[in-house]
Amino acid sequence: MPISTELLIGDVEPFSIVDFPDHIAAVAFLQGCPWRCPFCYNTSLQPLKAEGEPMWTAEKFFAFLERRKGFLDAVVFSGGEPLVQKGLKNAMKIAKDLGYTVGLHTGGYYPNALKEVLPFCDWVGLDIKGPSLKYQALTGGFAAFDEMSKSLDLLLESGVAFECRTTCDPRLLNADDLLSIGAFLKEKGVKAYYLQKYRPTEADRSTTDEMCESLISDAKAVDFLKENFKKFDVRR
Ligand code: SF4
């Protein structure tokens, strides 16, 4: 079985019912991310190379998938930003050959890499960090809205099932931003959009649960999003 050694796995969630809608999935969190989002929960995945010996090699992960055939039905490649990994396409092919449905989580920073792997994806979760003017702050210094928008266009053209979602960090986003993102996605023709509650990271001592809850409960934004997306929900 040819497995690219360029697939660097930071961690694996062996059983998940929340990472791929209506599927029981194993999730491979791939190492490396170009961004430095202030609300990142996976900072250990940001460097391209993890410190120390990896707990999961590609070989170990695919041996695990081989054993779990029949118990799991999907494999999700998440991150970090999985599209930084050159071995991703090959890994998706292997997962498909094993009989798994394949999902991808991405921030959309690499539209060319997304185009390469889309034929092997059955579903994609695309993170929309915020409205265009705030992208630089939301991604830790990268003005990456245009790349994300190109990735979104590719998804829409491809016919691959996908959802968009936004982590609602009240330090950076407000209700007007949620309305603005919603209007952008509606205009594009997106059908499924989700708000995700931000849970303060260890480094964030100032944001309260009340502040997080208040943003995702904003009546005007929630009503607008409910009205304009076939699938919409708030994930807490
Ligand atoms: S894109 Fe994801 S992994 Fe990368 S810095 Fe942002 S939250 Fe962290």
PDB file of C-alpha atoms and ligand atoms in Angstrom:
ATOM      1  CA  MET A   1       0.000   0.000   0.000  1.00  0.00           C
ATOM      2  CA  PRO A   2       1.811   3.218  -1.105  1.00  0.00           C
ATOM      3  CA  ILE A   3       1.578   5.791   1.671  1.00  0.00           C
ATOM      4  CA  SER A   4       3.211   9.179   1.333  1.00  0.00           C
ATOM      5  CA  THR A   5       5.530   9.908   4.227  1.00  0.00           C
ATOM      6  CA  GLU A   6       4.538  13.545   3.717  1.00  0.00           C
ATOM      7  CA  LEU A   7       1.300  12.874   5.586  1.00  0.00           C
ATOM      8  CA  LEU A   8       2.153  14.150   9.054  1.00  0.00           C
ATOM      9  CA  ILE A   9      -0.559  13.325  11.566  1.00  0.00           C
ATOM     10  CA  GLY A  10      -0.649  15.386  14.758  1.00  0.00           C
ATOM     11  CA  ASP A  11      -3.417  13.386  16.410  1.00  0.00           C
ATOM     12  CA  VAL A  12      -6.356  11.082  15.711  1.00  0.00           C
ATOM     13  CA  GLU A  13      -9.901  11.040  17.067  1.00  0.00           C
ATOM     14  CA  PRO A  14     -10.847   7.376  16.579  1.00  0.00           C
ATOM     15  CA  PHE A  15     -14.627   7.835  16.908  1.00  0.00           C
ATOM     16  CA  SER A  16     -16.573  10.991  16.139  1.00  0.00           C
ATOM     17  CA  ILE A  17     -20.212  11.696  15.369  1.00  0.00           C
ATOM     18  CA  VAL A  18     -19.772  15.464  15.082  1.00  0.00           C
ATOM     19  CA  ASP A  19     -17.118  15.942  12.394  1.00  0.00           C
ATOM     20  CA  PHE A  20     -19.022  14.673   9.348  1.00  0.00           C
ATOM     21  CA  PRO A  21     -22.828  15.065   9.287  1.00  0.00           C
ATOM     22  CA  ASP A  22     -24.705  11.767   9.694  1.00  0.00           C
ATOM     23  CA  HIS A  23     -21.503   9.711   9.694  1.00  0.00           C
ATOM     24  CA  ILE A  24     -19.426   7.879  12.263  1.00  0.00           C
ATOM     25  CA  ALA A  25     -15.917   8.984  11.469  1.00  0.00           C
ATOM     26  CA  ALA A  26     -12.302   8.716  12.445  1.00  0.00           C
ATOM     27  CA  VAL A  27     -10.623  12.101  12.275  1.00  0.00           C
ATOM     28  CA  ALA A  28      -6.972  12.620  11.375  1.00  0.00           C
ATOM     29  CA  PHE A  29      -5.713  16.009  12.542  1.00  0.00           C
ATOM     30  CA  LEU A  30      -2.898  16.798  10.137  1.00  0.00           C
ATOM     31  CA  GLN A  31       0.101  18.817  11.171  1.00  0.00           C
ATOM     32  CA  GLY A  32       0.666  22.344   9.878  1.00  0.00           C
ATOM     33  CA  CYS A  33      -1.333  25.517   9.411  1.00  0.00           C
ATOM     34  CA  PRO A  34      -0.362  28.813   7.790  1.00  0.00           C
ATOM     35  CA  TRP A  35      -2.685  30.789  10.043  1.00  0.00           C
ATOM     36  CA  ARG A  36      -2.565  31.918  13.650  1.00  0.00           C
ATOM     37  CA  CYS A  37      -6.205  32.486  14.529  1.00  0.00           C
ATOM     38  CA  PRO A  38      -6.493  34.087  17.979  1.00  0.00           C
ATOM     39  CA  PHE A  39      -9.199  31.553  18.914  1.00  0.00           C
ATOM     40  CA  CYS A  40      -7.194  28.466  17.843  1.00  0.00           C
ATOM     41  CA  TYR A  41      -7.741  25.367  20.013  1.00  0.00           C
ATOM     42  CA  ASN A  42      -5.081  23.360  18.151  1.00  0.00           C
ATOM     43  CA  THR A  43      -1.957  25.496  18.440  1.00  0.00           C
ATOM     44  CA  SER A  44       0.213  22.361  18.661  1.00  0.00           C
ATOM     45  CA  LEU A  45      -0.880  21.584  15.088  1.00  0.00           C
ATOM     46  CA  GLN A  46       0.249  24.944  13.715  1.00  0.00           C
ATOM     47  CA  PRO A  47       3.950  24.115  13.089  1.00  0.00           C
ATOM     48  CA  LEU A  48       4.614  22.027   9.986  1.00  0.00           C
ATOM     49  CA  LYS A  49       6.593  19.593  12.114  1.00  0.00           C
ATOM     50  CA  ALA A  50       5.460  18.490  15.547  1.00  0.00           C
ATOM     51  CA  GLU A  51       7.878  18.379  18.449  1.00  0.00           C
ATOM     52  CA  GLY A  52       9.111  14.892  19.324  1.00  0.00           C
ATOM     53  CA  GLU A  53       8.107  11.558  17.841  1.00  0.00           C
ATOM     54  CA  PRO A  54       4.606  11.480  16.306  1.00  0.00           C
ATOM     55  CA  MET A  55       2.081   9.214  18.050  1.00  0.00           C
ATOM     56  CA  TRP A  56       0.482   8.388  14.710  1.00  0.00           C
ATOM     57  CA  THR A  57       2.257   7.581  11.495  1.00  0.00           C
ATOM     58  CA  ALA A  58       0.321   7.265   8.238  1.00  0.00           C
ATOM     59  CA  GLU A  59       0.974   3.515   8.308  1.00  0.00           C
ATOM     60  CA  LYS A  60      -0.454   3.186  11.818  1.00  0.00           C
ATOM     61  CA  PHE A  61      -3.513   5.252  10.884  1.00  0.00           C
ATOM     62  CA  PHE A  62      -4.349   3.183   7.810  1.00  0.00           C
ATOM     63  CA  ALA A  63      -3.780  -0.058   9.720  1.00  0.00           C
ATOM     64  CA  PHE A  64      -6.270   1.281  12.287  1.00  0.00           C
ATOM     65  CA  LEU A  65      -8.776   2.078   9.499  1.00  0.00           C
ATOM     66  CA  GLU A  66      -8.342  -1.414   8.090  1.00  0.00           C
ATOM     67  CA  ARG A  67      -9.266  -2.889  11.488  1.00  0.00           C
ATOM     68  CA  ARG A  68     -12.243  -0.544  11.950  1.00  0.00           C
ATOM     69  CA  LYS A  69     -13.931  -1.355   8.650  1.00  0.00           C
ATOM     70  CA  GLY A  70     -17.599  -1.973   9.330  1.00  0.00           C
ATOM     71  CA  PHE A  71     -17.582   0.060  12.587  1.00  0.00           C
ATOM     72  CA  LEU A  72     -16.734   3.430  11.063  1.00  0.00           C
ATOM     73  CA  ASP A  73     -18.073   4.703   7.766  1.00  0.00           C
ATOM     74  CA  ALA A  74     -16.037   7.857   7.172  1.00  0.00           C
ATOM     75  CA  VAL A  75     -12.596   9.374   7.485  1.00  0.00           C
ATOM     76  CA  VAL A  76     -12.208  13.104   8.002  1.00  0.00           C
ATOM     77  CA  PHE A  77      -8.964  14.896   7.290  1.00  0.00           C
ATOM     78  CA  SER A  78      -8.813  17.924   9.562  1.00  0.00           C
ATOM     79  CA  GLY A  79      -6.097  20.132  10.985  1.00  0.00           C
ATOM     80  CA  GLY A  80      -4.360  22.396  11.294  1.00  0.00           C
ATOM     81  CA  GLU A  81      -4.938  22.990   7.620  1.00  0.00           C
ATOM     82  CA  PRO A  82      -4.874  19.573   5.923  1.00  0.00           C
ATOM     83  CA  LEU A  83      -4.256  21.083   2.488  1.00  0.00           C
ATOM     84  CA  VAL A  84      -0.667  21.933   3.463  1.00  0.00           C
ATOM     85  CA  GLN A  85       0.094  18.196   3.372  1.00  0.00           C
ATOM     86  CA  LYS A  86       1.409  16.982   0.042  1.00  0.00           C
ATOM     87  CA  GLY A  87       0.352  13.417   0.820  1.00  0.00           C
ATOM     88  CA  LEU A  88      -3.307  14.328   1.346  1.00  0.00           C
ATOM     89  CA  LYS A  89      -4.608  13.256  -2.066  1.00  0.00           C
ATOM     90  CA  ASN A  90      -2.874   9.909  -1.802  1.00  0.00           C
ATOM     91  CA  ALA A  91      -4.227   9.429   1.720  1.00  0.00           C
ATOM     92  CA  MET A  92      -7.762  10.171   0.526  1.00  0.00           C
ATOM     93  CA  LYS A  93      -7.377   7.621  -2.284  1.00  0.00           C
ATOM     94  CA  ILE A  94      -6.258   4.993   0.225  1.00  0.00           C
ATOM     95  CA  ALA A  95      -9.184   5.761   2.540  1.00  0.00           C
ATOM     96  CA  LYS A  96     -11.575   5.429  -0.393  1.00  0.00           C
ATOM     97  CA  ASP A  97      -9.970   2.149  -1.483  1.00  0.00           C
ATOM     98  CA  LEU A  98     -10.600   0.879   2.048  1.00  0.00           C
ATOM     99  CA  GLY A  99     -14.286   1.642   1.510  1.00  0.00           C
ATOM    100  CA  TYR A 100     -14.563   4.843   3.545  1.00  0.00           C
ATOM    101  CA  THR A 101     -16.465   7.995   2.733  1.00  0.00           C
ATOM    102  CA  VAL A 102     -14.043  10.933   2.851  1.00  0.00           C
ATOM    103  CA  GLY A 103     -14.509  14.324   4.511  1.00  0.00           C
ATOM    104  CA  LEU A 104     -12.265  17.381   4.628  1.00  0.00           C
ATOM    105  CA  HIS A 105     -12.096  20.346   7.007  1.00  0.00           C
ATOM    106  CA  THR A 106     -10.382  23.390   5.546  1.00  0.00           C
ATOM    107  CA  GLY A 107     -10.062  27.141   5.869  1.00  0.00           C
ATOM    108  CA  GLY A 108      -9.813  27.481   2.101  1.00  0.00           C
ATOM    109  CA  TYR A 109      -6.398  29.163   1.967  1.00  0.00           C
ATOM    110  CA  TYR A 110      -5.132  26.888  -0.823  1.00  0.00           C
ATOM    111  CA  PRO A 111      -7.711  26.796  -3.626  1.00  0.00           C
ATOM    112  CA  ASN A 112      -5.310  25.052  -6.037  1.00  0.00           C
ATOM    113  CA  ALA A 113      -4.679  22.261  -3.545  1.00  0.00           C
ATOM    114  CA  LEU A 114      -8.411  22.012  -2.861  1.00  0.00           C
ATOM    115  CA  LYS A 115      -9.078  21.583  -6.589  1.00  0.00           C
ATOM    116  CA  GLU A 116      -6.644  18.628  -6.633  1.00  0.00           C
ATOM    117  CA  VAL A 117      -8.337  16.729  -3.819  1.00  0.00           C
ATOM    118  CA  LEU A 118     -11.993  17.616  -4.476  1.00  0.00           C
ATOM    119  CA  PRO A 119     -12.550  14.565  -6.730  1.00  0.00           C
ATOM    120  CA  PHE A 120     -11.766  12.398  -3.680  1.00  0.00           C
ATOM    121  CA  CYS A 121     -13.992  14.300  -1.225  1.00  0.00           C
ATOM    122  CA  ASP A 122     -17.556  13.313  -0.392  1.00  0.00           C
ATOM    123  CA  TRP A 123     -18.103  16.239   1.930  1.00  0.00           C
ATOM    124  CA  VAL A 124     -16.234  19.408   2.954  1.00  0.00           C
ATOM    125  CA  GLY A 125     -16.543  21.705   5.963  1.00  0.00           C
ATOM    126  CA  LEU A 126     -15.296  25.186   5.016  1.00  0.00           C
ATOM    127  CA  ASP A 127     -14.431  27.618   7.801  1.00  0.00           C
ATOM    128  CA  ILE A 128     -15.499  31.177   7.155  1.00  0.00           C
ATOM    129  CA  LYS A 129     -13.483  33.174   9.647  1.00  0.00           C
ATOM    130  CA  GLY A 130     -15.423  36.408   9.272  1.00  0.00           C
ATOM    131  CA  PRO A 131     -16.262  39.268   6.909  1.00  0.00           C
ATOM    132  CA  SER A 132     -13.541  40.285   4.433  1.00  0.00           C
ATOM    133  CA  LEU A 133     -12.336  43.370   6.316  1.00  0.00           C
ATOM    134  CA  LYS A 134     -11.640  41.324   9.438  1.00  0.00           C
ATOM    135  CA  TYR A 135      -9.918  38.347   7.794  1.00  0.00           C
ATOM    136  CA  GLN A 136      -6.434  39.593   8.543  1.00  0.00           C
ATOM    137  CA  ALA A 137      -7.132  39.885  12.268  1.00  0.00           C
ATOM    138  CA  LEU A 138      -9.080  36.630  12.369  1.00  0.00           C
ATOM    139  CA  THR A 139      -6.328  34.583  10.719  1.00  0.00           C
ATOM    140  CA  GLY A 140      -3.459  36.108  12.649  1.00  0.00           C
ATOM    141  CA  GLY A 141      -2.048  38.368   9.961  1.00  0.00           C
ATOM    142  CA  PHE A 142      -3.092  36.894   6.617  1.00  0.00           C
ATOM    143  CA  ALA A 143      -5.505  38.809   4.397  1.00  0.00           C
ATOM    144  CA  ALA A 144      -6.854  35.534   3.047  1.00  0.00           C
ATOM    145  CA  PHE A 145     -10.475  36.289   2.238  1.00  0.00           C
ATOM    146  CA  ASP A 146      -9.925  36.100  -1.533  1.00  0.00           C
ATOM    147  CA  GLU A 147      -8.382  32.626  -1.298  1.00  0.00           C
ATOM    148  CA  MET A 148     -11.271  31.412   0.863  1.00  0.00           C
ATOM    149  CA  SER A 149     -13.729  32.907  -1.613  1.00  0.00           C
ATOM    150  CA  LYS A 150     -12.010  31.080  -4.523  1.00  0.00           C
ATOM    151  CA  SER A 151     -12.234  27.835  -2.555  1.00  0.00           C
ATOM    152  CA  LEU A 152     -15.909  28.473  -1.946  1.00  0.00           C
ATOM    153  CA  ASP A 153     -16.480  28.984  -5.689  1.00  0.00           C
ATOM    154  CA  LEU A 154     -14.693  25.695  -6.392  1.00  0.00           C
ATOM    155  CA  LEU A 155     -16.932  23.905  -3.939  1.00  0.00           C
ATOM    156  CA  LEU A 156     -20.054  25.415  -5.463  1.00  0.00           C
ATOM    157  CA  GLU A 157     -18.940  24.431  -8.978  1.00  0.00           C
ATOM    158  CA  SER A 158     -17.920  20.917  -7.936  1.00  0.00           C
ATOM    159  CA  GLY A 159     -21.272  19.697  -6.685  1.00  0.00           C
ATOM    160  CA  VAL A 160     -19.525  18.120  -3.656  1.00  0.00           C
ATOM    161  CA  ALA A 161     -21.679  18.384  -0.515  1.00  0.00           C
ATOM    162  CA  PHE A 162     -20.363  21.012   1.876  1.00  0.00           C
ATOM    163  CA  GLU A 163     -21.169  23.304   4.760  1.00  0.00           C
ATOM    164  CA  CYS A 164     -19.777  26.648   5.847  1.00  0.00           C
ATOM    165  CA  ARG A 165     -19.265  27.472   9.504  1.00  0.00           C
ATOM    166  CA  THR A 166     -17.971  30.300  11.642  1.00  0.00           C
ATOM    167  CA  THR A 167     -16.456  30.179  15.116  1.00  0.00           C
ATOM    168  CA  CYS A 168     -18.031  33.129  16.889  1.00  0.00           C
ATOM    169  CA  ASP A 169     -15.304  34.730  18.992  1.00  0.00           C
ATOM    170  CA  PRO A 170     -16.851  37.852  20.569  1.00  0.00           C
ATOM    171  CA  ARG A 171     -13.425  39.510  20.883  1.00  0.00           C
ATOM    172  CA  LEU A 172     -13.330  39.786  17.086  1.00  0.00           C
ATOM    173  CA  LEU A 173     -16.841  39.342  15.733  1.00  0.00           C
ATOM    174  CA  ASN A 174     -20.150  41.056  16.445  1.00  0.00           C
ATOM    175  CA  ALA A 175     -23.723  40.466  15.320  1.00  0.00           C
ATOM    176  CA  ASP A 176     -23.330  42.781  12.316  1.00  0.00           C
ATOM    177  CA  ASP A 177     -20.410  40.637  11.165  1.00  0.00           C
ATOM    178  CA  LEU A 178     -22.611  37.531  11.314  1.00  0.00           C
ATOM    179  CA  LEU A 179     -25.212  39.334   9.185  1.00  0.00           C
ATOM    180  CA  SER A 180     -22.499  40.374   6.739  1.00  0.00           C
ATOM    181  CA  ILE A 181     -21.082  36.829   6.435  1.00  0.00           C
ATOM    182  CA  GLY A 182     -24.629  35.499   6.018  1.00  0.00           C
ATOM    183  CA  ALA A 183     -25.389  37.969   3.222  1.00  0.00           C
ATOM    184  CA  PHE A 184     -22.138  37.047   1.432  1.00  0.00           C
ATOM    185  CA  LEU A 185     -22.827  33.309   1.645  1.00  0.00           C
ATOM    186  CA  LYS A 186     -26.458  33.716   0.614  1.00  0.00           C
ATOM    187  CA  GLU A 187     -25.373  35.713  -2.434  1.00  0.00           C
ATOM    188  CA  LYS A 188     -22.945  32.922  -3.340  1.00  0.00           C
ATOM    189  CA  GLY A 189     -25.700  30.332  -3.138  1.00  0.00           C
ATOM    190  CA  VAL A 190     -24.546  28.444  -0.029  1.00  0.00           C
ATOM    191  CA  LYS A 191     -27.246  26.213   1.457  1.00  0.00           C
ATOM    192  CA  ALA A 192     -25.764  25.057   4.772  1.00  0.00           C
ATOM    193  CA  TYR A 193     -24.293  27.448   7.332  1.00  0.00           C
ATOM    194  CA  TYR A 194     -23.550  26.959  11.022  1.00  0.00           C
ATOM    195  CA  LEU A 195     -22.448  29.194  13.866  1.00  0.00           C
ATOM    196  CA  GLN A 196     -20.079  27.576  16.333  1.00  0.00           C
ATOM    197  CA  LYS A 197     -19.809  28.760  19.905  1.00  0.00           C
ATOM    198  CA  TYR A 198     -16.367  29.952  20.886  1.00  0.00           C
ATOM    199  CA  ARG A 199     -15.045  28.439  24.108  1.00  0.00           C
ATOM    200  CA  PRO A 200     -12.324  30.645  25.562  1.00  0.00           C
ATOM    201  CA  THR A 201      -8.852  29.187  25.085  1.00  0.00           C
ATOM    202  CA  GLU A 202      -6.468  28.813  28.028  1.00  0.00           C
ATOM    203  CA  ALA A 203      -4.695  32.004  26.978  1.00  0.00           C
ATOM    204  CA  ASP A 204      -7.940  33.983  26.913  1.00  0.00           C
ATOM    205  CA  ARG A 205      -8.762  35.012  30.463  1.00  0.00           C
ATOM    206  CA  SER A 206     -11.077  37.885  29.641  1.00  0.00           C
ATOM    207  CA  THR A 207     -13.894  36.358  27.576  1.00  0.00           C
ATOM    208  CA  THR A 208     -16.838  35.033  29.554  1.00  0.00           C
ATOM    209  CA  ASP A 209     -19.324  32.365  28.594  1.00  0.00           C
ATOM    210  CA  GLU A 210     -22.012  35.048  28.745  1.00  0.00           C
ATOM    211  CA  MET A 211     -20.222  37.055  26.034  1.00  0.00           C
ATOM    212  CA  CYS A 212     -19.915  33.968  23.802  1.00  0.00           C
ATOM    213  CA  GLU A 213     -23.546  33.013  24.346  1.00  0.00           C
ATOM    214  CA  SER A 214     -24.772  36.542  23.728  1.00  0.00           C
ATOM    215  CA  LEU A 215     -23.166  36.661  20.259  1.00  0.00           C
ATOM    216  CA  ILE A 216     -24.518  33.318  19.014  1.00  0.00           C
ATOM    217  CA  SER A 217     -27.962  34.121  20.436  1.00  0.00           C
ATOM    218  CA  ASP A 218     -28.347  37.510  18.762  1.00  0.00           C
ATOM    219  CA  ALA A 219     -31.971  37.423  17.621  1.00  0.00           C
ATOM    220  CA  LYS A 220     -31.543  39.572  14.506  1.00  0.00           C
ATOM    221  CA  ALA A 221     -28.593  37.571  13.199  1.00  0.00           C
ATOM    222  CA  VAL A 222     -30.070  34.173  14.067  1.00  0.00           C
ATOM    223  CA  ASP A 223     -33.441  35.020  12.473  1.00  0.00           C
ATOM    224  CA  PHE A 224     -31.735  36.244   9.283  1.00  0.00           C
ATOM    225  CA  LEU A 225     -29.590  33.133   9.024  1.00  0.00           C
ATOM    226  CA  LYS A 226     -32.525  30.815   9.738  1.00  0.00           C
ATOM    227  CA  GLU A 227     -34.530  32.473   6.989  1.00  0.00           C
ATOM    228  CA  ASN A 228     -31.796  32.400   4.379  1.00  0.00           C
ATOM    229  CA  PHE A 229     -30.182  28.983   4.686  1.00  0.00           C
ATOM    230  CA  LYS A 230     -31.836  25.667   4.036  1.00  0.00           C
ATOM    231  CA  LYS A 231     -29.666  24.206   6.794  1.00  0.00           C
ATOM    232  CA  PHE A 232     -28.709  26.435   9.691  1.00  0.00           C
ATOM    233  CA  ASP A 233     -27.990  25.815  13.334  1.00  0.00           C
ATOM    234  CA  VAL A 234     -26.033  27.102  16.265  1.00  0.00           C
ATOM    235  CA  ARG A 235     -23.528  24.573  17.587  1.00  0.00           C
ATOM    236  CA  ARG A 236     -22.807  24.891  21.286  1.00  0.00           C
TER     237      ARG A 236
HETATM  238  S1  SF4 B   1      -6.983  27.644  10.816  1.00  0.00           S
HETATM  239 FE1  SF4 B   1      -7.545  26.279  12.515  1.00  0.00          FE
HETATM  240  S2  SF4 B   1      -5.638  25.251  13.109  1.00  0.00           S
HETATM  241 FE2  SF4 B   1      -5.078  27.028  11.868  1.00  0.00          FE
HETATM  242  S3  SF4 B   1      -4.657  28.637  13.361  1.00  0.00           S
HETATM  243 FE3  SF4 B   1      -6.787  28.841  12.689  1.00  0.00          FE
HETATM  244  S4  SF4 B   1      -7.998  27.696  14.186  1.00  0.00           S
HETATM  245 FE4  SF4 B   1      -5.833  27.045  14.410  1.00  0.00          FE
END
